[in-house]
């Protein structure tokens, strides 16, 4: 049952073997014997990929629930608080601009569960829940749900532009700031705006989106800003929105391991999908 849970959660026998300290053949043999005992398949194989059946997902959920219950009982025996810690990986910009101001509300809603927050821009970190910015919210072995859209428009400091409004063509004549993970976003914006003949290439690119926006606030250039995450800067006048065109090809998704039915994970998941998310 433990090998089934690991294979479902991690999306493959190889990853399950690494986590459990076994060989891939040992994982395969264990699951094959379990399938013979149950009299039904737990995984279907498509070349090098595997797909868990509904029976495998049900078993993985039962194992995750049992593990959480055991951890709570052990904490109780030790005389400690029964609170469990959920690990959450969040894109750094979302963590600082959206999540940080809402932490007091979240703490009240999910008590006594605790959350360890990791600011990461990738999805390889071992965690219980992820929040990612992507075009399509599909990842192997994951269940995902769209939280909100990401509406982007050019933003800059008023001291850079010198006046309150610019056309789309005038925006592209200014120094552009970009993000390394989205090298084509300015070209896509120019296409959406119908501006022809401009290379639309940023002069400076940053590895973290929030650094791009900080540079825009400092007057170093024009950035494509997420209007929901930059609400404070726009309301306070630190940034002004430019042009008339917006793009919305990216969305924020929350995702977790398929088959994880722990109460603490569900509690945090529900806060994001019901209480925490705000429509854009």
mmCIF file of N, CA and C in Angstrom, residues 172-235:
data_model
loop_
_atom_site.group_PDB
_atom_site.id
_atom_site.type_symbol
_atom_site.label_atom_id
_atom_site.label_comp_id
_atom_site.label_asym_id
_atom_site.label_seq_id
_atom_site.Cartn_x
_atom_site.Cartn_y
_atom_site.Cartn_z
ATOM 1 N N UNK A 172 6.148 50.956 -26.833
ATOM 2 C CA UNK A 172 7.241 50.119 -27.326
ATOM 3 C C UNK A 172 8.487 50.929 -27.679
ATOM 4 N N UNK A 173 8.388 52.240 -27.700
ATOM 5 C CA UNK A 173 9.563 53.074 -27.963
ATOM 6 C C UNK A 173 10.366 53.341 -26.694
ATOM 7 N N UNK A 174 9.813 52.986 -25.537
ATOM 8 C CA UNK A 174 10.490 53.193 -24.256
ATOM 9 C C UNK A 174 11.348 51.978 -23.895
ATOM 10 N N UNK A 175 12.273 52.123 -22.938
ATOM 11 C CA UNK A 175 13.067 50.964 -22.486
ATOM 12 C C UNK A 175 12.144 49.895 -21.887
ATOM 13 N N UNK A 176 12.276 48.680 -22.364
ATOM 14 C CA UNK A 176 11.405 47.598 -21.916
ATOM 15 C C UNK A 176 12.139 46.703 -20.917
ATOM 16 N N UNK A 177 11.397 46.251 -19.914
ATOM 17 C CA UNK A 177 11.920 45.345 -18.899
ATOM 18 C C UNK A 177 11.217 43.994 -19.037
ATOM 19 N N UNK A 178 11.963 42.897 -18.943
ATOM 20 C CA UNK A 178 11.380 41.577 -19.153
ATOM 21 C C UNK A 178 11.696 40.593 -18.049
ATOM 22 N N UNK A 179 11.112 39.396 -18.191
ATOM 23 C CA UNK A 179 11.319 38.293 -17.251
ATOM 24 C C UNK A 179 11.914 37.124 -18.035
ATOM 25 N N UNK A 180 12.987 36.541 -17.521
ATOM 26 C CA UNK A 180 13.683 35.484 -18.253
ATOM 27 C C UNK A 180 12.785 34.287 -18.557
ATOM 28 N N UNK A 181 11.870 33.978 -17.639
ATOM 29 C CA UNK A 181 11.015 32.808 -17.835
ATOM 30 C C UNK A 181 9.962 33.026 -18.916
ATOM 31 N N UNK A 182 9.727 34.292 -19.309
ATOM 32 C CA UNK A 182 8.734 34.598 -20.348
ATOM 33 C C UNK A 182 9.363 35.499 -21.411
ATOM 34 N N UNK A 183 10.285 34.963 -22.187
ATOM 35 C CA UNK A 183 11.043 35.801 -23.128
ATOM 36 C C UNK A 183 10.200 36.391 -24.261
ATOM 37 N N UNK A 184 9.041 35.818 -24.538
ATOM 38 C CA UNK A 184 8.245 36.285 -25.677
ATOM 39 C C UNK A 184 7.052 37.149 -25.255
ATOM 40 N N UNK A 185 6.946 37.518 -23.969
ATOM 41 C CA UNK A 185 5.733 38.191 -23.522
ATOM 42 C C UNK A 185 5.556 39.572 -24.164
ATOM 43 N N UNK A 186 6.655 40.290 -24.402
ATOM 44 C CA UNK A 186 6.515 41.601 -25.039
ATOM 45 C C UNK A 186 6.123 41.456 -26.512
ATOM 46 N N UNK A 187 6.659 40.463 -27.193
ATOM 47 C CA UNK A 187 6.272 40.223 -28.586
ATOM 48 C C UNK A 187 4.799 39.842 -28.671
ATOM 49 N N UNK A 188 4.337 39.035 -27.721
ATOM 50 C CA UNK A 188 2.930 38.647 -27.697
ATOM 51 C C UNK A 188 2.042 39.858 -27.432
ATOM 52 N N UNK A 189 2.506 40.736 -26.545
ATOM 53 C CA UNK A 189 1.714 41.943 -26.271
ATOM 54 C C UNK A 189 1.653 42.837 -27.516
ATOM 55 N N UNK A 190 2.786 42.988 -28.217
ATOM 56 C CA UNK A 190 2.819 43.808 -29.426
ATOM 57 C C UNK A 190 1.891 43.231 -30.493
ATOM 58 N N UNK A 191 1.865 41.904 -30.614
ATOM 59 C CA UNK A 191 0.960 41.267 -31.577
ATOM 60 C C UNK A 191 -0.493 41.529 -31.205
ATOM 61 N N UNK A 192 -0.792 41.412 -29.897
ATOM 62 C CA UNK A 192 -2.161 41.656 -29.442
ATOM 63 C C UNK A 192 -2.562 43.112 -29.679
ATOM 64 N N UNK A 193 -1.594 44.029 -29.571
ATOM 65 C CA UNK A 193 -1.870 45.449 -29.774
ATOM 66 C C UNK A 193 -1.927 45.817 -31.252
ATOM 67 N N UNK A 194 -1.472 44.907 -32.122
ATOM 68 C CA UNK A 194 -1.477 45.185 -33.551
ATOM 69 C C UNK A 194 -0.393 46.143 -33.983
ATOM 70 N N UNK A 195 0.699 46.217 -33.183
ATOM 71 C CA UNK A 195 1.820 47.101 -33.511
ATOM 72 C C UNK A 195 2.799 46.326 -34.383
ATOM 73 N N UNK A 196 3.042 46.807 -35.572
ATOM 74 C CA UNK A 196 3.919 46.133 -36.516
ATOM 75 C C UNK A 196 5.278 46.818 -36.584
ATOM 76 N N UNK A 197 6.297 46.021 -36.923
ATOM 77 C CA UNK A 197 7.614 46.572 -37.200
ATOM 78 C C UNK A 197 8.468 46.871 -35.994
ATOM 79 N N UNK A 198 8.019 46.489 -34.814
ATOM 80 C CA UNK A 198 8.820 46.735 -33.609
ATOM 81 C C UNK A 198 9.362 45.411 -33.088
ATOM 82 N N UNK A 199 10.672 45.339 -32.736
ATOM 83 C CA UNK A 199 11.221 44.084 -32.220
ATOM 84 C C UNK A 199 10.649 43.690 -30.874
ATOM 85 N N UNK A 200 10.178 44.643 -30.087
ATOM 86 C CA UNK A 200 9.555 44.396 -28.780
ATOM 87 C C UNK A 200 10.408 43.480 -27.909
ATOM 88 N N UNK A 201 11.699 43.784 -27.814
ATOM 89 C CA UNK A 201 12.616 42.999 -27.000
ATOM 90 C C UNK A 201 13.088 43.818 -25.811
ATOM 91 N N UNK A 202 13.016 43.260 -24.596
ATOM 92 C CA UNK A 202 13.457 44.016 -23.415
ATOM 93 C C UNK A 202 14.962 44.214 -23.397
ATOM 94 N N UNK A 203 15.379 45.366 -22.923
ATOM 95 C CA UNK A 203 16.803 45.630 -22.780
ATOM 96 C C UNK A 203 17.402 44.949 -21.563
ATOM 97 N N UNK A 204 16.576 44.771 -20.517
ATOM 98 C CA UNK A 204 17.003 44.080 -19.307
ATOM 99 C C UNK A 204 15.959 43.039 -18.944
ATOM 100 N N UNK A 205 16.414 41.855 -18.525
ATOM 101 C CA UNK A 205 15.510 40.794 -18.080
ATOM 102 C C UNK A 205 15.934 40.326 -16.702
ATOM 103 N N UNK A 206 14.944 39.985 -15.874
ATOM 104 C CA UNK A 206 15.188 39.569 -14.495
ATOM 105 C C UNK A 206 14.711 38.128 -14.300
ATOM 106 N N UNK A 207 15.322 37.454 -13.345
ATOM 107 C CA UNK A 207 14.919 36.069 -13.083
ATOM 108 C C UNK A 207 13.677 35.995 -12.198
ATOM 109 N N UNK A 208 13.362 37.078 -11.496
ATOM 110 C CA UNK A 208 12.192 37.125 -10.628
ATOM 111 C C UNK A 208 11.286 38.261 -11.096
ATOM 112 N N UNK A 209 9.999 37.969 -11.257
ATOM 113 C CA UNK A 209 9.063 38.961 -11.786
ATOM 114 C C UNK A 209 8.998 40.205 -10.920
ATOM 115 N N UNK A 210 8.984 40.028 -9.595
ATOM 116 C CA UNK A 210 8.872 41.186 -8.708
ATOM 117 C C UNK A 210 10.050 42.144 -8.879
ATOM 118 N N UNK A 211 11.239 41.631 -9.238
ATOM 119 C CA UNK A 211 12.389 42.508 -9.482
ATOM 120 C C UNK A 211 12.151 43.373 -10.715
ATOM 121 N N UNK A 212 11.466 42.804 -11.720
ATOM 122 C CA UNK A 212 11.122 43.574 -12.914
ATOM 123 C C UNK A 212 10.203 44.738 -12.536
ATOM 124 N N UNK A 213 9.217 44.449 -11.697
ATOM 125 C CA UNK A 213 8.275 45.490 -11.286
ATOM 126 C C UNK A 213 8.950 46.536 -10.395
ATOM 127 N N UNK A 214 9.867 46.104 -9.532
ATOM 128 C CA UNK A 214 10.604 47.059 -8.699
ATOM 129 C C UNK A 214 11.431 48.012 -9.573
ATOM 130 N N UNK A 215 12.008 47.466 -10.643
ATOM 131 C CA UNK A 215 12.782 48.313 -11.559
ATOM 132 C C UNK A 215 11.879 49.322 -12.253
ATOM 133 N N UNK A 216 10.646 48.898 -12.565
ATOM 134 C CA UNK A 216 9.691 49.829 -13.179
ATOM 135 C C UNK A 216 9.329 50.938 -12.203
ATOM 136 N N UNK A 217 9.114 50.596 -10.931
ATOM 137 C CA UNK A 217 8.811 51.605 -9.916
ATOM 138 C C UNK A 217 9.964 52.604 -9.797
ATOM 139 N N UNK A 218 11.187 52.114 -9.951
ATOM 140 C CA UNK A 218 12.360 52.983 -9.837
ATOM 141 C C UNK A 218 12.570 53.854 -11.067
ATOM 142 N N UNK A 219 11.754 53.644 -12.103
ATOM 143 C CA UNK A 219 11.870 54.474 -13.299
ATOM 144 C C UNK A 219 12.846 53.961 -14.329
ATOM 145 N N UNK A 220 13.208 52.673 -14.247
ATOM 146 C CA UNK A 220 14.215 52.120 -15.159
ATOM 147 C C UNK A 220 13.655 51.644 -16.488
ATOM 148 N N UNK A 221 12.333 51.555 -16.613
ATOM 149 C CA UNK A 221 11.748 51.085 -17.856
ATOM 150 C C UNK A 221 10.292 50.724 -17.676
ATOM 151 N N UNK A 222 9.731 50.116 -18.719
ATOM 152 C CA UNK A 222 8.338 49.693 -18.724
ATOM 153 C C UNK A 222 8.292 48.177 -18.554
ATOM 154 N N UNK A 223 7.436 47.705 -17.667
ATOM 155 C CA UNK A 223 7.273 46.273 -17.429
ATOM 156 C C UNK A 223 5.850 45.864 -17.770
ATOM 157 N N UNK A 224 5.664 44.596 -18.084
ATOM 158 C CA UNK A 224 4.325 44.059 -18.208
ATOM 159 C C UNK A 224 3.899 43.600 -16.825
ATOM 160 N N UNK A 225 2.953 44.304 -16.234
ATOM 161 C CA UNK A 225 2.568 44.043 -14.850
ATOM 162 C C UNK A 225 1.246 43.329 -14.740
ATOM 163 N N UNK A 226 1.148 42.474 -13.736
ATOM 164 C CA UNK A 226 -0.118 41.815 -13.399
ATOM 165 C C UNK A 226 -0.951 42.837 -12.618
ATOM 166 N N UNK A 227 -2.065 43.252 -13.183
ATOM 167 C CA UNK A 227 -2.828 44.351 -12.596
ATOM 168 C C UNK A 227 -3.392 44.010 -11.225
ATOM 169 N N UNK A 228 -3.684 42.732 -10.958
ATOM 170 C CA UNK A 228 -4.208 42.361 -9.646
ATOM 171 C C UNK A 228 -3.114 42.382 -8.582
ATOM 172 N N UNK A 229 -1.913 41.939 -8.929
ATOM 173 C CA UNK A 229 -0.820 41.900 -7.952
ATOM 174 C C UNK A 229 -0.172 43.264 -7.749
ATOM 175 N N UNK A 230 -0.396 44.183 -8.673
ATOM 176 C CA UNK A 230 0.174 45.524 -8.554
ATOM 177 C C UNK A 230 -0.878 46.556 -8.145
ATOM 178 N N UNK A 231 -1.960 46.094 -7.572
ATOM 179 C CA UNK A 231 -3.058 47.002 -7.224
ATOM 180 C C UNK A 231 -2.599 48.133 -6.310
ATOM 181 N N UNK A 232 -1.790 47.804 -5.292
ATOM 182 C CA UNK A 232 -1.341 48.838 -4.346
ATOM 183 C C UNK A 232 -0.481 49.882 -5.038
ATOM 184 N N UNK A 233 0.474 49.452 -5.876
ATOM 185 C CA UNK A 233 1.354 50.391 -6.568
ATOM 186 C C UNK A 233 0.574 51.298 -7.513
ATOM 187 N N UNK A 234 -0.465 50.750 -8.148
ATOM 188 C CA UNK A 234 -1.268 51.546 -9.063
ATOM 189 C C UNK A 234 -2.144 52.543 -8.304
ATOM 190 N N UNK A 235 -2.725 52.097 -7.189
ATOM 191 C CA UNK A 235 -3.570 52.996 -6.401
ATOM 192 C C UNK A 235 -2.764 54.105 -5.745
#
